[in-house]
Coordinates of C-alpha atoms in Angstrom, one line a residue:
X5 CA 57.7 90.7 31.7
X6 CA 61.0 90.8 29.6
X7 CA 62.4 87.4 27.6
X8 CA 64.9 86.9 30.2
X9 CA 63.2 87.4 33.5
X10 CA 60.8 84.8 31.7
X11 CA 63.4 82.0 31.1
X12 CA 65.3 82.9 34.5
X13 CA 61.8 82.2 36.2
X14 CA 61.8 78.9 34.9
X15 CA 65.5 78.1 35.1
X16 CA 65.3 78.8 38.8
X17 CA 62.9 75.9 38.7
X18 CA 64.8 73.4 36.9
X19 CA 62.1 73.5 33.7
X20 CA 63.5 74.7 30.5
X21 CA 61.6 76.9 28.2
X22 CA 61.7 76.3 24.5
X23 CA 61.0 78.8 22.0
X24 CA 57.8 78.5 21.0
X25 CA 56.7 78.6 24.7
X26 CA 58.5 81.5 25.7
X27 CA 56.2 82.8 22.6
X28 CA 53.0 81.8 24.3
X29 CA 54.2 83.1 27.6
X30 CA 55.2 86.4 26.1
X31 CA 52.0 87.0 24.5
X32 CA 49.9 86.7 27.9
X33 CA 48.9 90.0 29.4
X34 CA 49.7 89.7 32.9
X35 CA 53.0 87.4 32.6
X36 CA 55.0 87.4 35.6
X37 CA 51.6 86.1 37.6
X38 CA 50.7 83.7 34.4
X39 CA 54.2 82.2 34.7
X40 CA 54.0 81.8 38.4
X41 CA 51.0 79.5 38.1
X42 CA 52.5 78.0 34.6
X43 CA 55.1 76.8 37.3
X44 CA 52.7 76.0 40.5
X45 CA 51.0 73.4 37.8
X46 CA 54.1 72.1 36.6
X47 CA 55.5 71.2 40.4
X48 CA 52.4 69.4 40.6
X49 CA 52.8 66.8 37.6
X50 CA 53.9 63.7 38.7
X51 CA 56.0 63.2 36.0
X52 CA 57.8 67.0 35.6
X53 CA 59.2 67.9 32.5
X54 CA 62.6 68.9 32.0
X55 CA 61.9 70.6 28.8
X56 CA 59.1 72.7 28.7
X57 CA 57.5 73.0 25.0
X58 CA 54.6 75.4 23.5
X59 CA 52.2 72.5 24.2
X60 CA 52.7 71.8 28.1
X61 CA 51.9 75.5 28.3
X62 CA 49.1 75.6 26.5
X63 CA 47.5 72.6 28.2
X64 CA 48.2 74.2 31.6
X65 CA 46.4 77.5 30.2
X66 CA 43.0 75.2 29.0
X67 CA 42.9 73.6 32.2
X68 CA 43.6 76.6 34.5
X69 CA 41.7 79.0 32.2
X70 CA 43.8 81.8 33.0
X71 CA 43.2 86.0 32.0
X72 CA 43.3 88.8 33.5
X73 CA 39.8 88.7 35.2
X74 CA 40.2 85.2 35.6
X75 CA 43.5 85.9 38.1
X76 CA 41.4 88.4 39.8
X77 CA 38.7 86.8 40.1
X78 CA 40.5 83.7 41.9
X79 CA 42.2 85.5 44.2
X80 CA 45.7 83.8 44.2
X81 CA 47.8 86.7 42.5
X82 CA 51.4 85.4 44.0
X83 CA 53.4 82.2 45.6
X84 CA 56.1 81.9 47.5
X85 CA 58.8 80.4 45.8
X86 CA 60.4 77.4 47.6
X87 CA 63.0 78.5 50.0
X88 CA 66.4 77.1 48.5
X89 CA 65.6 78.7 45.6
X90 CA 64.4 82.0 46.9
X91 CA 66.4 82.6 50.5
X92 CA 70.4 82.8 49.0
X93 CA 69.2 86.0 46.9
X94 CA 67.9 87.7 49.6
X95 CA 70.0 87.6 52.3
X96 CA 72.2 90.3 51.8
X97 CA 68.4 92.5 51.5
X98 CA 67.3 94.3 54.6
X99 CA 63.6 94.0 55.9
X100 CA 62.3 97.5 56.2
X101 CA 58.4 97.0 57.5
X102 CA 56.3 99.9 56.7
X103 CA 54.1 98.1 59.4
X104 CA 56.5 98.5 62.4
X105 CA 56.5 102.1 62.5
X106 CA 52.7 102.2 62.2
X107 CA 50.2 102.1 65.3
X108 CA 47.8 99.3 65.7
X109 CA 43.9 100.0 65.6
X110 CA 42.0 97.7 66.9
X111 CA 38.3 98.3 68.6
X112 CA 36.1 95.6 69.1
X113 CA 32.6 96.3 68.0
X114 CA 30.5 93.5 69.2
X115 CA 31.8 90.2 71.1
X116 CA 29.4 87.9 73.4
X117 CA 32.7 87.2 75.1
X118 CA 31.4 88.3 79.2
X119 CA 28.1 89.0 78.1
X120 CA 26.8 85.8 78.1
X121 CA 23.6 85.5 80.7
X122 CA 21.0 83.0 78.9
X123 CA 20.0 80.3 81.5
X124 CA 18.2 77.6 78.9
X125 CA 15.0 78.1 80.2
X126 CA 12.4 77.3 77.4
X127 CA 11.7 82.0 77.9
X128 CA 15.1 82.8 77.0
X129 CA 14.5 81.1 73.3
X130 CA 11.3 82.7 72.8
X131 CA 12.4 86.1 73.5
X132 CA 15.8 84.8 71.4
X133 CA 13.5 84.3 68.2
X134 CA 11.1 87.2 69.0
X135 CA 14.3 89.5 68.9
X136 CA 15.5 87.4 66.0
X137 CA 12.2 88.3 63.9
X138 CA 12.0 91.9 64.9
X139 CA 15.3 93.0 64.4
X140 CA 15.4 91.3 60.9
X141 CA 11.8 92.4 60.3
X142 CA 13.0 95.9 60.8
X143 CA 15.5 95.3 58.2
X144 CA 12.9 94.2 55.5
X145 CA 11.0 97.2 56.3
X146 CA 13.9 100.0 55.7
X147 CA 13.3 98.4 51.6
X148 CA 11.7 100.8 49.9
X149 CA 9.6 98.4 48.2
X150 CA 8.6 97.2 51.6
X151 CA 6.9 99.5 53.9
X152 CA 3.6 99.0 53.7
X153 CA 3.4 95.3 55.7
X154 CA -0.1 93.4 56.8
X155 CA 0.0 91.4 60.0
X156 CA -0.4 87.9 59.3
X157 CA -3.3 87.7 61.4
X158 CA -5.3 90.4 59.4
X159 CA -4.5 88.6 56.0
X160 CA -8.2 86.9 56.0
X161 CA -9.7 90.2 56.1
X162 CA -7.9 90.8 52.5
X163 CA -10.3 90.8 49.4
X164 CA -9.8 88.0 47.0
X165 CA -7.4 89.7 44.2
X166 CA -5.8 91.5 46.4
X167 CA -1.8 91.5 46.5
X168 CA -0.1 91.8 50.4
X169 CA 3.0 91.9 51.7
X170 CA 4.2 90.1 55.2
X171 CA 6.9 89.8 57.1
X172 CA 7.4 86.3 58.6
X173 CA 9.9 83.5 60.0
X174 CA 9.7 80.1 58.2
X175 CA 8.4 77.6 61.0
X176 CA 8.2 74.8 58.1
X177 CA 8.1 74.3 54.8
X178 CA 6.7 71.4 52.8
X179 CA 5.8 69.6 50.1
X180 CA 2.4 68.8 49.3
X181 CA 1.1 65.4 47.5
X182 CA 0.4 67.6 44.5
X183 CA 3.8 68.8 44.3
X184 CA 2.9 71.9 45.3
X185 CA 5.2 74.0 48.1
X186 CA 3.7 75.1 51.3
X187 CA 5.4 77.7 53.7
X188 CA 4.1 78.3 57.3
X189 CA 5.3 81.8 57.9
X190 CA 4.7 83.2 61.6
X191 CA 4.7 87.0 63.2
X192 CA 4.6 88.6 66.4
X193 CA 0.5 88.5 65.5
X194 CA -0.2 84.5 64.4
X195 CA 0.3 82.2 61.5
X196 CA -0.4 80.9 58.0
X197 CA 0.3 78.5 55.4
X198 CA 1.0 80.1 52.3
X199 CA 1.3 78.5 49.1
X200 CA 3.5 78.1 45.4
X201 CA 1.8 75.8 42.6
X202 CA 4.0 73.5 41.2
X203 CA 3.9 74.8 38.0
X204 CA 5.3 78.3 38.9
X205 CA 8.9 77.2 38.3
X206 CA 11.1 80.3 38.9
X207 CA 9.0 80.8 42.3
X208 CA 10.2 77.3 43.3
X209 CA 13.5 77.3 42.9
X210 CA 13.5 80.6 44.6
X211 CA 11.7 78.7 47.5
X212 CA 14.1 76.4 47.4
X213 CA 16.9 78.8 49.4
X214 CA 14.6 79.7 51.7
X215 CA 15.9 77.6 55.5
X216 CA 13.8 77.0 58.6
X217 CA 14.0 79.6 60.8
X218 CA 14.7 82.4 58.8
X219 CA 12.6 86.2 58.5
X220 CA 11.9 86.4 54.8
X221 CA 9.5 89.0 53.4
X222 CA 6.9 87.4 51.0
X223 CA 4.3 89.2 48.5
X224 CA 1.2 87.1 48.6
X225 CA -2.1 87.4 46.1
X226 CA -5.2 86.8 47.9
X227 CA -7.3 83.8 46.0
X228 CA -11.0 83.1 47.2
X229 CA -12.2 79.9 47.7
X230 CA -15.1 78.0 50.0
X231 CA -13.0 77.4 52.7
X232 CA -11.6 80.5 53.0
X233 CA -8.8 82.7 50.8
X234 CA -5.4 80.7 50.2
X235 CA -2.7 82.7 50.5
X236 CA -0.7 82.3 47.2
X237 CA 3.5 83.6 47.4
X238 CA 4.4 85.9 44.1
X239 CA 7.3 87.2 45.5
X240 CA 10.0 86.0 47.9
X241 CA 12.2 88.8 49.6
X242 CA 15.1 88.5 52.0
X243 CA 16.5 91.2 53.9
X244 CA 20.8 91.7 52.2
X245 CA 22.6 94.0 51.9
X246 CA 22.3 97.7 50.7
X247 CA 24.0 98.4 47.4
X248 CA 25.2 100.1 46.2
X249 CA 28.2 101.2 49.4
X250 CA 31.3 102.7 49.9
X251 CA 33.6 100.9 51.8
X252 CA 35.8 101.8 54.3
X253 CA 39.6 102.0 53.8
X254 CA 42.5 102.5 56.0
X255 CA 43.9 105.8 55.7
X256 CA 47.6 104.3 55.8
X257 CA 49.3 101.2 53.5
X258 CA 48.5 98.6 55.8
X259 CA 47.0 94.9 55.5
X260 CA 45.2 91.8 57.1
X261 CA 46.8 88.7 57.0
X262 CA 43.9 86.3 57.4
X263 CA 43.4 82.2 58.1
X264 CA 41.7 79.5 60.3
X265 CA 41.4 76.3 60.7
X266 CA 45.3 75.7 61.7
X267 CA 44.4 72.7 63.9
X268 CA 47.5 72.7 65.4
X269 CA 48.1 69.0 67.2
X270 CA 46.7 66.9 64.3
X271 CA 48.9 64.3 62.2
X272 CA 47.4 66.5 59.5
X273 CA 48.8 69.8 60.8
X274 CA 51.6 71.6 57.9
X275 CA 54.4 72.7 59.9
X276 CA 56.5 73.2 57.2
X277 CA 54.0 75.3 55.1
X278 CA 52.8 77.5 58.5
X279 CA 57.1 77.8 59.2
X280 CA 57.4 79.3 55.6
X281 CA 54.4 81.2 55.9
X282 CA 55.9 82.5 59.4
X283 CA 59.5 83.1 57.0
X284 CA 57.7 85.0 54.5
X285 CA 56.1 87.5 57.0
X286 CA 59.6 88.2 58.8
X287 CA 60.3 89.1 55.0
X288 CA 62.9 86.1 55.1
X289 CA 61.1 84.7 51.8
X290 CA 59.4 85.5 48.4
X291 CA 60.0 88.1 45.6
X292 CA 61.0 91.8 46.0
X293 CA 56.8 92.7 45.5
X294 CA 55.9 89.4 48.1
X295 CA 58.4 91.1 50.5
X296 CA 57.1 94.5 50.3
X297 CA 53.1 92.9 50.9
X298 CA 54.8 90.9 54.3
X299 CA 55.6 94.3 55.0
X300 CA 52.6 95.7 55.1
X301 CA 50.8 93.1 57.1
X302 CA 49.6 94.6 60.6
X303 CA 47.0 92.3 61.5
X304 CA 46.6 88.7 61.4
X305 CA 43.4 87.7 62.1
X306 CA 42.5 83.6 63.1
X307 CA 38.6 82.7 62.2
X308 CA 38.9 79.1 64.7
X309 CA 40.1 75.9 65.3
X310 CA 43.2 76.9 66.2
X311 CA 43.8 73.6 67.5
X312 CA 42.6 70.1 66.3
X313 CA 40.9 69.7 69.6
X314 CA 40.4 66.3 71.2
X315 CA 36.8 64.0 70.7
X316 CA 35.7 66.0 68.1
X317 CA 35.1 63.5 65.2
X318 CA 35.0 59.7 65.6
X319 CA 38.3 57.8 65.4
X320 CA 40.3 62.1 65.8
X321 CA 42.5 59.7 67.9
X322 CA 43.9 57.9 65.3
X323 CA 45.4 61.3 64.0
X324 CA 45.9 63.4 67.0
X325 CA 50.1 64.1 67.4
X326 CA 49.4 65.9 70.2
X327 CA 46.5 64.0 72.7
X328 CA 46.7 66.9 75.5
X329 CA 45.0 70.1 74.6
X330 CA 46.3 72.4 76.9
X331 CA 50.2 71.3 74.8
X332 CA 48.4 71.7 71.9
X333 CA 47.8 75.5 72.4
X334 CA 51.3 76.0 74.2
X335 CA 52.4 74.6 70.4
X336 CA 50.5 77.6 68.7
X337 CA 51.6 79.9 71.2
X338 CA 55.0 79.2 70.5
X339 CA 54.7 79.2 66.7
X340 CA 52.8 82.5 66.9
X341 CA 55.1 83.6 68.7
X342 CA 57.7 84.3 65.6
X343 CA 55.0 86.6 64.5
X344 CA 57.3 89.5 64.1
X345 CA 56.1 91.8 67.5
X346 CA 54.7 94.5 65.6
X347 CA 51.6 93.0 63.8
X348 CA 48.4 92.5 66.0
X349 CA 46.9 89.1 66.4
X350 CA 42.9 88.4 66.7
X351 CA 42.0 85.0 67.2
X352 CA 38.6 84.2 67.1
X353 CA 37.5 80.1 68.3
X354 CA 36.2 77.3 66.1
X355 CA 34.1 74.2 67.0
X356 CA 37.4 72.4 67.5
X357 CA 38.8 74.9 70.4
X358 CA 38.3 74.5 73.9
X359 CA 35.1 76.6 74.9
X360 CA 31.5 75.7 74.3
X361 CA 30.4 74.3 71.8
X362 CA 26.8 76.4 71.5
X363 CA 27.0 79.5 69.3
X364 CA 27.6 82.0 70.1
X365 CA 31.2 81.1 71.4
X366 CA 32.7 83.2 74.0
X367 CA 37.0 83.8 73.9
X368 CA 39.3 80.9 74.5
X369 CA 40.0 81.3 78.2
X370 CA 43.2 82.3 79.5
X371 CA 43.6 79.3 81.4
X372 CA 43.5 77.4 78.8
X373 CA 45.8 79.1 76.5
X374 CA 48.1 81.3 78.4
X375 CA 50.4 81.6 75.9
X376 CA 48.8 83.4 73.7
X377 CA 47.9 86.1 76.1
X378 CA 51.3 86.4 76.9
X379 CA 51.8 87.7 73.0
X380 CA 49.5 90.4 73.9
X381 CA 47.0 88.6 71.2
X382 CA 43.3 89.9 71.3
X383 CA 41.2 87.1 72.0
X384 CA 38.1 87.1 71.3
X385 CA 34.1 85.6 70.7
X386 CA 32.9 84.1 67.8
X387 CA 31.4 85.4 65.7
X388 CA 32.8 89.1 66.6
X389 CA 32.7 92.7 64.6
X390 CA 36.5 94.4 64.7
X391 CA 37.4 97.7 63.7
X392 CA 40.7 97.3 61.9
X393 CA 42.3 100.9 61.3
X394 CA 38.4 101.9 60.8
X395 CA 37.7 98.6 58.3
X396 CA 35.4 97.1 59.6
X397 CA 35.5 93.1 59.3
X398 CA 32.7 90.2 60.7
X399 CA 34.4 86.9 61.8
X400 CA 32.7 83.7 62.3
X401 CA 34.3 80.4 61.9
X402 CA 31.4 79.0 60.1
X403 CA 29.9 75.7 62.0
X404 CA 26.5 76.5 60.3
X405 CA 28.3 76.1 56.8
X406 CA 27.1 72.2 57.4
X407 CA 23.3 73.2 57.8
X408 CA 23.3 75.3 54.7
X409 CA 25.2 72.9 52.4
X410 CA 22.3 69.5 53.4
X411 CA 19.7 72.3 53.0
X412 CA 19.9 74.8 50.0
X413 CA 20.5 73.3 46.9
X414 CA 23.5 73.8 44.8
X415 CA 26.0 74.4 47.5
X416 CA 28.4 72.1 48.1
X417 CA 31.4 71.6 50.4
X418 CA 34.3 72.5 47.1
X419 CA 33.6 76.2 47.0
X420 CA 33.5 78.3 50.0
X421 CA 32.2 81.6 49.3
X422 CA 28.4 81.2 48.4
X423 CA 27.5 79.8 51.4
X424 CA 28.8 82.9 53.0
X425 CA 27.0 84.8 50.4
X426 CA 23.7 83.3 50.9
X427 CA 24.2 84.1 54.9
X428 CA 24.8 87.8 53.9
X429 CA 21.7 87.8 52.1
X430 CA 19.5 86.3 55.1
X431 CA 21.4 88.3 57.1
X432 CA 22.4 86.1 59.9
X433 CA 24.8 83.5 60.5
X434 CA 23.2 80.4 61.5
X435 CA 19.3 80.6 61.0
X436 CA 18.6 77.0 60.9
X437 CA 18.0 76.0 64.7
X438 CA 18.2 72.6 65.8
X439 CA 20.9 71.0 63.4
X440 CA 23.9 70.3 63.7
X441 CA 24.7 74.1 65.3
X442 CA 23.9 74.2 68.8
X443 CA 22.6 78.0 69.3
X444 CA 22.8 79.4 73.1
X445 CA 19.8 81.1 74.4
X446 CA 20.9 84.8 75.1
X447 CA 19.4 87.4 75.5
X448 CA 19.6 88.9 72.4
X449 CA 20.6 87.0 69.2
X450 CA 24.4 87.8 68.5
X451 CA 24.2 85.7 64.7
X452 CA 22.1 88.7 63.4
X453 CA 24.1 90.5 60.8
X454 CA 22.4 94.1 62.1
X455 CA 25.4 95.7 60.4
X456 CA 26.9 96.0 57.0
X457 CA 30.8 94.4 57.1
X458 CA 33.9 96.0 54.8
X459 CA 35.2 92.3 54.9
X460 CA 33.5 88.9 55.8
X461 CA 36.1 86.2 57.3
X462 CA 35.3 82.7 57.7
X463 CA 37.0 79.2 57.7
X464 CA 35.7 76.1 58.6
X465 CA 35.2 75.1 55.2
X466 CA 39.0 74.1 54.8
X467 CA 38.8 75.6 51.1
X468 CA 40.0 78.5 49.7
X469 CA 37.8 81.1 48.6
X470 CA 37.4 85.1 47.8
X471 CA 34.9 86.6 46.5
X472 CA 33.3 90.3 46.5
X473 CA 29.3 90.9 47.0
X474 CA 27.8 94.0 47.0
X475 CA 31.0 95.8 48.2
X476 CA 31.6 93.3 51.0
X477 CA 35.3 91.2 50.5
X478 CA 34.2 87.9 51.0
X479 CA 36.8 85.9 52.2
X480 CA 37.5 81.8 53.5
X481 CA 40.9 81.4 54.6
X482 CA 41.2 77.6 54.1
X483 CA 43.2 75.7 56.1
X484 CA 47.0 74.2 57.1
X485 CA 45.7 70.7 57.3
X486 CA 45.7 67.9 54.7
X487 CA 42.7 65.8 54.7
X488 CA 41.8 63.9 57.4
X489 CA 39.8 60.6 58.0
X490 CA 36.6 62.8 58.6
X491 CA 37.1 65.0 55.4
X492 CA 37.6 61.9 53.7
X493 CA 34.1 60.4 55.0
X494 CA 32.3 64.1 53.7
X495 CA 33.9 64.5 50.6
X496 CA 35.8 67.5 51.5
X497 CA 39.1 68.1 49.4
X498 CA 40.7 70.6 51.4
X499 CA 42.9 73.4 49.7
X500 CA 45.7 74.0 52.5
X501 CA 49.0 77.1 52.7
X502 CA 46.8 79.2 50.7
X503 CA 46.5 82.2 52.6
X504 CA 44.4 85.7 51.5
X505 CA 45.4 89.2 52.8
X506 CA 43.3 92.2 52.5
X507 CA 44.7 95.1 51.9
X508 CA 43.0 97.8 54.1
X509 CA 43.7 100.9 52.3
X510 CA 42.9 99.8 48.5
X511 CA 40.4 97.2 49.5
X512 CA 41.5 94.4 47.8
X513 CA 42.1 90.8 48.6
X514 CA 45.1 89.0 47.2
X515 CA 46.6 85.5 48.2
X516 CA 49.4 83.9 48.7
X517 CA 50.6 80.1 48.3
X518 CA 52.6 78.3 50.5
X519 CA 52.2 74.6 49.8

């Protein structure tokens, strides 16, 4: 980035760049995107500088640690600038969309959405968790280091010294008196307790990630004793992913605009950040390179809570703009609605929309958002698998983020993404039962991650995140709402107008500021 593109950046912001700062900037390997958070920091001060020395900027680079890997890593690689500024420079520019004059792909893979027939008789969960276990079972068993499984009721013919492997789901897990850990794994074929001394550290804290519920693989060392062998855990396995994997791409220049959690009839809700983001994809807004990504955008894909609902959390009234639910999704219609007609919607629910509240979630009905089958937007289940010009993406709002946060220890509600992770790993999305995720009693279990996803999409968290696991883009879309009286009562500082796209051909994730 030249000297005077530099100082013009910050000009067009009202800060002005002394010398020795335009040195520091100059001197940064990727400038144009160090500049544009330079400047995102500096809106932020409540007391803005006019002039702008060497040592603002180098204070800004401490805190915001920023380098090359740094920027990729994070994810946020461009912001829109604010409109006055921007808009008077581009109006005499003509939107050409690369995205209008291609086709839209779209095939849903998987979707509960009319396939829904559990009754909640105390049969359809058993033969829920039976297909839970063998389907996740058969998983564990493709490992190559795990093909050679004992049934847990023929462990007590082991000899002592002998080293096993088994295939189980975690019933409970406890701590003993002695401070020892105790697992009760069961199989299609019985149970046991198996153990992990208290003194075998690194096997503890790896005990420590495993949830109720789950299929785990364990390797066990037989250990005879007077009242019979005790089972004693060497190894923990869980199923994952397969790495290493080629992803799929698009085979044209196309992308995935991706967010949740809009909660559209709440206090709380950013019009004004969702309207520029709205500007910005009709390539009103932004920078000759943020005009050519709008441009490229052919999907935009909703993980839930499309609306802020009504009774959700205790005193929601309080904050509600909209109290009718039914106006609250004619609202999103009608913002969706300057969607430019050429990119596809998918909107997936959220445990704030208007269907059940049990996992997994069938469609929002069209009677009770007509609108947005008016735009032609595919509506469907949550969690569902789309094909997306042959990338193929899981969505699921992510309700049982809440489980996994009070359970594992180490996640926390400020970063998104290794939650998801961990759910990758166990290879289902909500394998704690009986918390604060309801789980419907199909037929088969729909939360199984049975495939391997190009990208994961989430929200629910209200906090920015991407990340990139064994060839999977990992991706929380945040939110558009500023924190609420409940997110106040958890803790949760929500990151809001922060919005990722994928890009489907190159497989990248970038994001874009709006706030």
């Amino acid at each position: 980035m030249d000297e005077g593109s530099i100082v013009r950046k910050f000009l067009d912001a009202d800060f002005h760049l002394t010398p020795d700062a335009l040195e520091v900037l100059q001197r940064q390997a990727d400038g144009d995107l160090v500049a544009d958070r330079i400047l995102l920091d500096l809106r932020r001060m409540d007391e803005k500088p006019i002039v702008v020395n060497a040592e603002i900027i180098e204070q800004i680079l401490k805190k915001i640690s920023i380098d090359k890997a740094g920027l990729s890593e994070e994810g946020i690689k461009a912001e829109i600038p604010p409109p006055a500024k921007t808009v008077p420079e581009l109006t005499h520019l003509k939107f050409k969309p690369f995205a209008r004059e291609v086709e839209a792909r779209v095939e849903v893979l998987m979707d509960v959405t009319g396939h829904s027939y559990g009754e909640g008789e105390i049969e359809d969960f058993l033969e829920l968790f039976k297909d839970r276990y063998e389907r996740i079972s058969k998983i564990l068993r493709n490992r190559s280091d795990f093909r050679d499984v004992v049934q847990i009721r023929n462990l007590r013919r082991q000899e002592s010294g002998d080293v096993v492997k088994v295939i189980g789901m975690v019933s409970d897990k406890r701590e003993t008196s002695g401070g020892h850990l105790v697992m009760e794994l069961e199989d299609l074929s019985g149970k046991a307790s198996v153990w992990i001394f208290k003194k075998n550290k690194d096997m503890i804290n790896k005990a420590a990630k495993v949830v109720l519920d789950e299929v785990i693989g364990v390797e066990i060392k037989i250990l005879g004793g007077d009242r019979g062998p005790r089972l004693m855990v060497s190894d923990i396995f869980w199923p994952d992913l397969p790495s290493p994997r080629e992803p799929a791409r698009a085979d044209e220049d196309v992308c995935a605009v991706l967010l949740s959690d809009l909660h559209v009839g709440s206090e709380m809700f950013l019009e004004d950040a969702f309207l520029k983001f709205l500007r910005w994809l009709k390539g009103e807004i932004g920078n000759s390179d943020q005009r050519d990504l709008a441009g490229r955008v052919k999907y935009l894909v909703i993980a839930g809570d499309l609306v802020d609902g009504v009774g959700i959390y205790p005193r929601q009234d309080e904050e509600l703009l909209i109290q009718d639910i039914f106006k609250q999704y004619d609202v999103v219609a009608e913002l969706l609605a300057e969607v430019p007609d050429y990119i596809k919607i998918i909107a997936a629910p959220g445990n704030h929309d208007a269907v059940r509240p049990s996992e997994p979630q069938p469609a929002i009905p069209r009677d009770v958002a007509p609108g947005l089958f008016d735009l032609g937007a595919v509506m469907v289940g949550n969690p569902v698998w789309v094909k997306l010009h042959g990338v193929k993406f899981l969505i699921y709002h992510g309700r049982s983020f809440d489980d996994l946060v009070s359970a594992i220890p180490g996640l926390g509600r400020d970063n998104s993404t290794p939650v998801m992770i961990h759910l990758l790993q166990k290879r289902h999305l909500a394998p704690i039962y009986g918390e604060r995720v309801a789980i419907a009693p199909e037929e088969r279990d729909y939360l199984i991650i049975d495939d391997v996803p190009d990208v994961f999409h989430c929200g629910h968290m209200h906090v920015y995140g991407c990340d990139k696991y064994r060839d999977v883009i990992v991706v929380n879309s945040g939110t558009f709402q500023e924190k609420t009286i409940y997110m106040k009562s958890m803790g949760v500082e929500p990151t809001p107008g922060i919005v990722p796209i994928v890009d489907l051909k190159a497989n990248q994730a970038r994001a874009v500021r709006f706030v």
